[in-house]
Short mmCIF file of C-alpha atoms and ligand atoms in Angstrom, two decimals:
data_model
loop_
_atom_site.label_atom_id
_atom_site.label_comp_id
_atom_site.label_asym_id
_atom_site.label_seq_id
_atom_site.Cartn_x
_atom_site.Cartn_y
_atom_site.Cartn_z
CA MET O 29 -1.84 12.56 26.95
CA ARG O 30 1.28 11.14 28.64
CA VAL O 31 3.48 8.48 27.03
CA LEU O 32 4.10 5.80 29.76
CA THR O 33 7.00 3.55 29.94
CA SER O 34 5.66 1.56 32.84
CA ASN O 35 3.51 -1.52 32.05
CA PRO O 36 -0.28 -1.85 32.29
CA ARG O 37 -0.36 -4.96 34.62
CA ASP O 38 1.89 -3.24 37.23
CA ASP O 39 -0.33 -0.16 37.01
CA GLY O 40 -3.42 -2.26 37.57
CA PHE O 41 -4.76 -2.15 34.06
CA TYR O 42 -6.02 -5.06 31.88
CA MET O 43 -7.61 -5.71 28.59
CA PRO O 44 -11.30 -6.43 28.98
CA ALA O 45 -13.25 -9.03 26.88
CA GLU O 46 -15.07 -7.84 23.80
CA PHE O 47 -18.37 -8.96 25.44
CA SER O 48 -18.09 -6.44 28.29
CA LYS O 49 -19.40 -2.99 27.94
CA HIS O 50 -17.99 -0.57 25.41
CA SER O 51 -17.97 3.14 25.28
CA GLY O 52 -17.32 3.24 21.53
CA CYS O 53 -15.80 1.67 18.34
CA ILE O 54 -13.32 2.82 15.72
CA LEU O 55 -13.04 2.11 12.07
CA ILE O 56 -11.04 3.40 9.23
CA PHE O 57 -12.72 4.13 5.82
CA PRO O 58 -11.39 1.98 3.05
CA GLU O 59 -9.98 3.27 -0.24
CA ARG O 60 -6.68 1.74 -1.37
CA SER O 61 -7.15 0.33 -4.86
CA ASP O 62 -4.90 -2.73 -4.55
CA SER O 63 -6.77 -3.89 -1.47
CA TRP O 64 -10.32 -3.00 -2.27
CA ALA O 65 -11.82 -3.87 -5.69
CA TYR O 66 -12.90 -0.95 -7.72
CA GLY O 67 -11.20 1.52 -5.59
CA GLY O 68 -13.17 0.41 -2.61
CA TYR O 69 -16.50 1.35 -3.78
CA LYS O 70 -18.40 -1.63 -2.52
CA ALA O 71 -16.30 -2.00 0.49
CA ARG O 72 -17.24 1.43 1.59
CA LYS O 73 -20.88 0.51 1.35
CA ALA O 74 -20.27 -2.48 3.60
CA PHE O 75 -18.19 -0.56 6.05
CA VAL O 76 -21.06 1.88 6.23
CA GLU O 77 -23.55 -0.86 7.03
CA VAL O 78 -21.10 -2.25 9.79
CA CYS O 79 -20.83 1.41 11.32
CA LYS O 80 -24.53 1.92 11.33
CA ALA O 81 -25.15 -1.54 13.05
CA ILE O 82 -22.63 -0.71 15.65
CA ALA O 83 -23.77 2.86 16.19
CA LYS O 84 -27.29 1.56 17.37
CA SER O 85 -25.58 0.83 20.75
CA GLU O 86 -22.30 2.50 20.96
CA LYS O 87 -20.40 5.66 19.70
CA VAL O 88 -18.66 5.03 16.40
CA THR O 89 -15.68 7.07 15.10
CA VAL O 90 -14.51 6.78 11.52
CA CYS O 91 -11.06 7.80 10.42
CA ALA O 92 -10.98 8.97 6.89
CA SER O 93 -8.35 10.27 4.55
CA GLU O 94 -8.40 13.94 3.22
CA LYS O 95 -9.50 12.46 -0.12
CA GLN O 96 -12.39 10.42 1.49
CA TYR O 97 -13.42 12.72 4.10
CA GLU O 98 -16.27 14.36 2.31
CA ASN O 99 -17.52 11.06 0.99
CA ALA O 100 -17.44 9.38 4.36
CA ARG O 101 -19.32 12.35 5.90
CA TYR O 102 -21.85 12.13 3.20
CA LEU O 103 -22.44 8.38 3.56
CA LEU O 104 -22.38 8.19 7.37
CA PRO O 105 -25.21 9.29 9.48
CA ASP O 106 -24.67 12.34 11.86
CA ASN O 107 -24.46 10.25 14.92
CA ILE O 108 -21.24 8.83 13.69
CA ARG O 109 -18.07 10.86 14.22
CA VAL O 110 -15.71 11.25 11.22
CA VAL O 111 -12.30 12.43 11.75
CA GLU O 112 -9.55 13.13 8.99
CA MET O 113 -6.64 10.86 9.77
CA SER O 114 -4.24 9.47 7.27
CA SER O 115 -3.56 5.67 7.19
CA ASN O 116 -2.08 3.07 4.72
CA ASP O 117 -5.32 0.94 4.82
CA SER O 118 -8.22 0.16 6.88
CA TRP O 119 -7.50 -2.34 9.74
CA ALA O 120 -8.47 -0.66 12.94
CA ARG O 121 -8.40 -3.77 15.04
CA ASP O 122 -4.83 -4.40 14.12
CA TYR O 123 -3.19 -0.99 14.70
CA ALA O 124 -5.56 1.24 16.56
CA PRO O 125 -4.51 1.15 20.26
CA THR O 126 -5.41 -1.88 22.32
CA PHE O 127 -7.37 -0.25 25.04
CA VAL O 128 -6.80 -1.33 28.78
CA THR O 129 -8.69 -0.23 31.81
CA ASN O 130 -8.51 -0.22 35.65
CA GLY O 131 -12.15 0.18 35.85
CA ARG O 132 -11.85 4.00 36.34
CA GLU O 133 -9.70 4.98 33.56
CA ILE O 134 -8.84 3.97 30.01
CA ARG O 135 -5.28 3.85 28.51
CA GLY O 136 -4.12 2.76 25.08
CA ILE O 137 -1.31 0.45 24.16
CA ASN O 138 0.70 1.34 20.94
CA TRP O 139 2.36 -1.83 19.70
CA SER O 140 4.60 -1.95 16.65
CA PHE O 141 2.71 -2.67 13.42
CA ASN O 142 4.57 -4.05 10.37
CA ALA O 143 1.80 -5.06 7.94
CA TRP O 144 1.59 -8.56 9.28
CA GLY O 145 5.05 -9.57 8.82
CA GLY O 146 7.29 -6.67 7.63
CA LEU O 147 9.92 -7.47 5.03
CA PHE O 148 9.61 -11.19 6.07
CA ASN O 149 6.11 -11.79 4.76
CA GLY O 150 4.23 -8.49 5.15
CA LEU O 151 1.28 -7.71 3.02
CA TYR O 152 2.22 -4.14 1.90
CA PHE O 153 4.90 -1.54 2.19
CA PRO O 154 5.13 1.04 3.57
CA TRP O 155 2.99 0.84 6.66
CA ASP O 156 4.31 3.92 8.51
CA LYS O 157 0.98 5.76 8.48
CA ASP O 158 -0.89 2.81 9.97
CA ASP O 159 1.92 2.50 12.62
CA LYS O 160 1.25 6.14 13.75
CA MET O 161 -2.47 5.69 14.27
CA ALA O 162 -2.46 4.32 17.89
CA ARG O 163 -0.59 7.37 18.96
CA LYS O 164 -2.91 9.78 17.15
CA LEU O 165 -5.97 7.87 18.43
CA CYS O 166 -4.67 8.00 22.01
CA ASP O 167 -4.27 11.95 21.42
CA LEU O 168 -7.80 11.98 19.97
CA TYR O 169 -9.42 10.13 22.82
CA ASP O 170 -7.05 11.97 25.38
CA VAL O 171 -5.97 8.76 26.96
CA ASP O 172 -2.51 8.01 28.33
CA MET O 173 -0.50 5.74 26.11
CA TYR O 174 1.88 2.87 26.93
CA ASP O 175 4.80 2.86 24.34
CA MET O 176 5.12 -0.99 23.44
CA SER O 177 6.63 -0.10 20.12
CA GLY O 178 9.40 -2.57 20.52
CA PHE O 179 6.94 -5.49 20.21
CA VAL O 180 5.15 -6.41 16.99
CA LEU O 181 1.48 -7.28 17.60
CA GLU O 182 -1.91 -6.85 15.87
CA GLY O 183 -5.06 -6.61 17.82
CA GLY O 184 -6.73 -9.28 15.60
CA SER O 185 -4.25 -11.89 16.77
CA ILE O 186 -5.47 -11.83 20.49
CA HIS O 187 -8.66 -12.43 22.21
CA THR O 188 -9.11 -12.12 26.00
CA ASP O 189 -11.93 -13.16 28.42
CA GLY O 190 -11.15 -10.25 30.71
CA GLU O 191 -10.54 -12.72 33.49
CA GLY O 192 -6.98 -13.52 32.94
CA THR O 193 -7.04 -15.70 29.83
CA LEU O 194 -5.91 -14.88 26.33
CA ILE O 195 -6.13 -16.98 23.28
CA THR O 196 -3.81 -16.71 20.19
CA THR O 197 -2.25 -18.76 17.42
CA GLU O 198 1.29 -20.04 17.08
CA ALA O 199 1.10 -19.48 13.39
CA CYS O 200 0.82 -15.76 13.84
CA LEU O 201 2.70 -14.89 17.10
CA LEU O 202 5.53 -17.29 16.41
CA SER O 203 5.90 -16.23 12.74
CA GLY O 204 9.31 -15.13 11.69
CA GLY O 205 7.66 -11.65 10.66
CA ARG O 206 6.65 -10.76 14.17
CA ASN O 207 9.18 -11.03 17.02
CA PRO O 208 11.62 -13.59 15.90
CA ASP O 209 14.20 -12.78 18.56
CA MET O 210 11.83 -13.56 21.39
CA THR O 211 11.04 -17.13 22.80
CA LYS O 212 7.45 -18.29 23.19
CA GLU O 213 7.92 -17.71 27.08
CA GLN O 214 9.17 -14.08 26.58
CA ILE O 215 6.10 -13.39 24.30
CA GLU O 216 3.80 -14.93 26.98
CA GLN O 217 5.61 -12.72 29.61
CA LYS O 218 5.08 -9.57 27.44
CA LEU O 219 1.32 -10.36 26.92
CA ALA O 220 0.96 -10.90 30.55
CA GLU O 221 2.71 -7.50 31.47
CA CYS O 222 0.67 -5.55 28.79
CA LEU O 223 -2.75 -7.14 29.13
CA GLY O 224 -2.92 -8.34 32.59
CA ILE O 225 -3.47 -11.90 31.73
CA SER O 226 -1.94 -14.99 33.42
CA LYS O 227 -2.75 -17.70 31.06
CA VAL O 228 -2.22 -18.08 27.28
CA ILE O 229 -3.95 -20.77 25.24
CA TRP O 230 -1.94 -21.43 22.28
CA LEU O 231 -3.91 -22.62 19.26
CA LYS O 232 -1.66 -23.85 16.49
CA ASN O 233 -3.48 -22.43 13.45
CA GLY O 234 -6.34 -20.33 12.32
CA ILE O 235 -8.25 -20.29 9.06
CA PHE O 236 -6.79 -21.96 5.96
CA GLY O 237 -5.23 -19.21 3.89
CA ASP O 238 -5.81 -16.30 6.25
CA GLU O 239 -3.10 -13.97 5.07
CA THR O 240 -2.58 -12.42 8.51
CA ASP O 241 -0.60 -15.64 9.43
CA GLU O 242 -3.94 -16.93 10.67
CA HIS O 243 -5.19 -14.47 13.31
CA VAL O 244 -7.17 -16.05 16.07
CA ASP O 245 -10.22 -13.59 15.61
CA ASN O 246 -11.27 -15.45 12.51
CA ILE O 247 -11.26 -18.99 14.08
CA CYS O 248 -12.01 -18.70 17.81
CA ALA O 249 -13.62 -16.08 20.11
CA PHE O 250 -14.87 -15.95 23.63
CA VAL O 251 -18.54 -15.60 24.01
CA LYS O 252 -18.35 -15.41 27.79
CA PRO O 253 -15.71 -16.49 30.29
CA ALA O 254 -14.73 -20.09 29.72
CA GLU O 255 -16.91 -20.35 26.54
CA VAL O 256 -15.64 -20.04 23.00
CA VAL O 257 -16.98 -20.35 19.44
CA LEU O 258 -14.82 -22.12 17.07
CA ALA O 259 -14.95 -22.19 13.29
CA TRP O 260 -15.87 -25.66 12.09
CA THR O 261 -16.38 -27.92 9.18
CA ASP O 262 -17.39 -31.57 9.18
CA ASP O 263 -15.74 -31.97 5.69
CA GLU O 264 -12.61 -33.88 6.40
CA SER O 265 -11.38 -33.51 2.87
CA ASP O 266 -11.37 -29.64 3.41
CA PRO O 267 -7.81 -28.48 4.59
CA GLN O 268 -9.62 -26.39 7.18
CA TYR O 269 -10.76 -29.59 8.86
CA ALA O 270 -7.35 -30.58 10.35
CA LEU O 271 -6.79 -26.92 11.48
CA SER O 272 -10.15 -26.71 13.33
CA LYS O 273 -9.82 -30.26 14.83
CA SER O 274 -6.38 -29.18 16.25
CA CYS O 275 -7.89 -26.22 17.84
CA LEU O 276 -10.76 -28.34 19.27
CA ASP O 277 -8.45 -30.79 20.92
CA ILE O 278 -6.26 -27.99 22.48
CA LEU O 279 -9.42 -26.18 23.72
CA GLU O 280 -11.00 -29.19 25.18
CA ASN O 281 -7.74 -30.14 26.93
CA SER O 282 -7.19 -26.54 28.31
CA THR O 283 -8.43 -24.75 31.49
CA ASP O 284 -8.52 -21.07 31.68
CA ALA O 285 -6.74 -18.67 34.08
CA LYS O 286 -9.25 -19.54 36.74
CA GLY O 287 -8.86 -23.23 36.23
CA ARG O 288 -12.25 -23.75 34.32
CA LYS O 289 -12.53 -26.16 31.41
CA ILE O 290 -13.31 -24.21 28.18
CA LYS O 291 -16.75 -25.07 26.63
CA VAL O 292 -16.54 -24.96 22.81
CA HIS O 293 -19.51 -24.17 20.51
CA LYS O 294 -18.94 -25.05 16.95
CA LEU O 295 -19.77 -22.24 14.39
CA TYR O 296 -20.05 -23.92 11.08
CA LEU O 297 -18.22 -22.25 8.11
CA PRO O 298 -19.69 -21.27 4.86
CA LYS O 299 -18.67 -23.17 1.70
CA PRO O 300 -15.37 -22.05 0.61
CA VAL O 301 -15.29 -18.59 -1.01
CA TYR O 302 -13.02 -18.01 -4.06
CA VAL O 303 -12.05 -14.67 -5.71
CA SER O 304 -14.15 -14.09 -8.92
CA GLU O 305 -12.81 -12.85 -12.15
CA ASP O 306 -14.85 -9.60 -11.66
CA GLU O 307 -13.32 -9.02 -8.19
CA CYS O 308 -9.89 -9.65 -9.42
CA GLY O 309 -10.43 -7.29 -12.41
CA GLY O 310 -11.33 -4.52 -10.07
CA LEU O 311 -8.04 -4.47 -8.22
CA ASP O 312 -4.99 -2.42 -9.04
CA THR O 313 -1.55 -3.93 -8.83
CA MET O 314 0.91 -3.44 -6.05
CA ASP O 315 4.47 -2.97 -7.00
CA PHE O 316 3.45 -4.03 -10.51
CA GLU O 317 2.18 -7.44 -9.17
CA PRO O 318 -1.45 -8.61 -8.76
CA THR O 319 -2.75 -8.70 -5.33
CA ARG O 320 -5.16 -11.61 -5.97
CA THR O 321 -5.62 -14.34 -8.43
CA VAL O 322 -8.90 -15.59 -9.93
CA GLY O 323 -9.94 -18.59 -7.93
CA GLU O 324 -7.92 -18.05 -4.93
CA ARG O 325 -9.62 -19.12 -1.69
CA LEU O 326 -10.49 -16.53 0.93
CA ALA O 327 -10.53 -16.89 4.61
CA ALA O 328 -14.44 -16.81 4.94
CA SER O 329 -15.64 -17.48 8.53
CA TYR O 330 -18.44 -16.33 10.78
CA VAL O 331 -16.26 -16.04 13.85
CA ASN O 332 -15.12 -12.63 13.15
CA PHE O 333 -18.36 -10.96 14.46
CA TYR O 334 -18.12 -7.79 16.49
CA ILE O 335 -19.93 -7.84 19.97
CA ALA O 336 -21.56 -4.47 20.31
CA ASN O 337 -23.34 -3.37 23.59
CA ASN O 338 -26.66 -4.46 22.36
CA ALA O 339 -25.89 -6.36 19.24
CA VAL O 340 -23.74 -8.85 17.53
CA VAL O 341 -22.68 -7.70 14.13
CA MET O 342 -21.88 -10.80 12.11
CA PRO O 343 -20.84 -11.40 8.34
CA PHE O 344 -22.90 -13.20 5.85
CA PHE O 345 -22.06 -14.47 2.42
CA GLY O 346 -25.25 -15.53 0.62
CA ASP O 347 -24.35 -19.09 1.69
CA GLU O 348 -26.76 -21.67 3.07
CA ALA O 349 -24.70 -21.79 6.30
CA ASP O 350 -25.56 -18.15 6.89
CA GLU O 351 -28.73 -18.92 8.72
CA ARG O 352 -27.24 -21.56 10.83
CA ALA O 353 -24.55 -19.29 11.95
CA ARG O 354 -27.14 -16.57 12.83
CA GLU O 355 -29.11 -19.17 14.92
CA THR O 356 -26.02 -20.24 16.75
CA LEU O 357 -25.02 -16.73 17.65
CA ALA O 358 -28.61 -15.85 18.64
CA GLU O 359 -28.48 -18.78 21.05
CA LEU O 360 -25.31 -17.69 22.49
CA PHE O 361 -26.22 -14.10 22.82
CA PRO O 362 -29.85 -14.10 23.78
CA GLU O 363 -29.74 -10.40 25.01
CA ARG O 364 -28.27 -9.07 21.93
CA GLU O 365 -29.84 -8.38 18.49
CA ILE O 366 -28.03 -10.28 15.73
CA ILE O 367 -27.34 -8.01 12.86
CA PRO O 368 -26.02 -9.68 9.66
CA ILE O 369 -24.09 -7.70 7.09
CA TYR O 370 -23.14 -8.81 3.68
CA ALA O 371 -19.37 -9.08 4.10
CA ARG O 372 -18.13 -10.44 0.69
CA ASP O 373 -16.75 -7.04 -0.22
CA ILE O 374 -14.87 -6.82 3.05
CA LEU O 375 -13.56 -10.49 2.64
CA THR O 376 -12.24 -9.83 -0.86
CA GLY O 377 -9.90 -7.20 0.68
CA GLY O 378 -8.53 -9.87 2.90
CA GLY O 379 -10.59 -8.66 5.92
CA ASN O 380 -13.52 -9.24 8.14
CA ILE O 381 -15.89 -7.50 10.46
CA HIS O 382 -13.63 -7.99 13.57
CA CYS O 383 -10.40 -6.79 11.99
CA ILE O 384 -11.96 -3.49 10.90
CA THR O 385 -13.34 -2.54 14.19
CA GLN O 386 -11.58 -1.65 17.52
CA GLN O 387 -13.61 -1.51 20.69
CA ILE O 388 -13.12 0.95 23.45
CA PRO O 389 -13.97 -0.26 26.88
CA ALA O 390 -16.49 1.56 29.15
CA ILE O 391 -15.70 2.76 32.58
CA ASP O 392 -17.92 3.16 35.56
O1 KQY T 10 -6.64 -8.48 10.35
C1 KQY T 10 -7.00 -8.75 9.13
N1 KQY T 10 -7.67 -9.68 8.73
C2 KQY T 10 -6.34 -7.76 8.01
C3 KQY T 10 -6.05 -8.41 6.72
C4 KQY T 10 -5.36 -7.40 5.92
C5 KQY T 10 -5.23 -7.69 4.52
C6 KQY T 10 -4.53 -6.87 3.62
N2 KQY T 10 -4.81 -7.03 2.33
#
């Protein structure tokens, strides 16, 4: 593995869309007891279901700590690779490498990770083991690595169409906890050099209360070039309404890198999900402070599905909107099996299906 100091765009590399073919997917086994209720017992079951669903059509690799290795190996089927690797938590999308390709070769990008805002408004400290994972994974996959460690970015804060367009949110990328010394134009320039894109569509916000500073992957995702799904509610009294409406206005007035208008499909949200007494009671404190409060609203959405080669792995919450979301996704992905996974036990950790998975592109 070489550490490269050039940039992917100049080397002819770009970030493909999630809907293009993958060679695999990476997840990290959950265990930290101030993120995951009851020491992660239920979260691990949910992660296992996500792994099995993805493994039906692509190679899944799970990173587990020394402590969880035997358990992960026991709970996961043999066709899923388990490797021992230390981390601070379980957010593969955000700090596994962002993989780029030129169609013949794959390389990884190692961004700087600071737990969604560092000492400004980050969610935990320390995050050093997470931040080392991209390098370790580039070694594991034997791919050359671009060192972008001067730039703070999480994989969940960007989506690309693989044809030159990237969507993101201002709430996250312009947050004081990311790259406060860079202007919006400089950030665009960096994204262009690293991901081979030429157009950024800036949404203002994401999902109400999303503790990542509103990652795009929970509110808006490409389903094909020039077509996106957008998390939506018709309830104007819900604080989410104004956020989704603002995204809709921006998307409907945007063109992509190829000059095409963006078609927006609304993906209706579940009713708000609140942390229960039982869930709260199952969490350890962080630095002597509780990490959740009873009745706190969680950032529930269906947009954080994972597009596997032959399937779309989507969350469900036991809400009456679950079936409507499944139908919407089935219409949008007629070639893929829709696999719903009960995701409340991922949501209570502040997560979703997209942010626990990192795809690896396929090459010819
Ligand atoms: O990308 C994400 N949604 C990660 C959320 C981290 C939450 C930590 N408690």
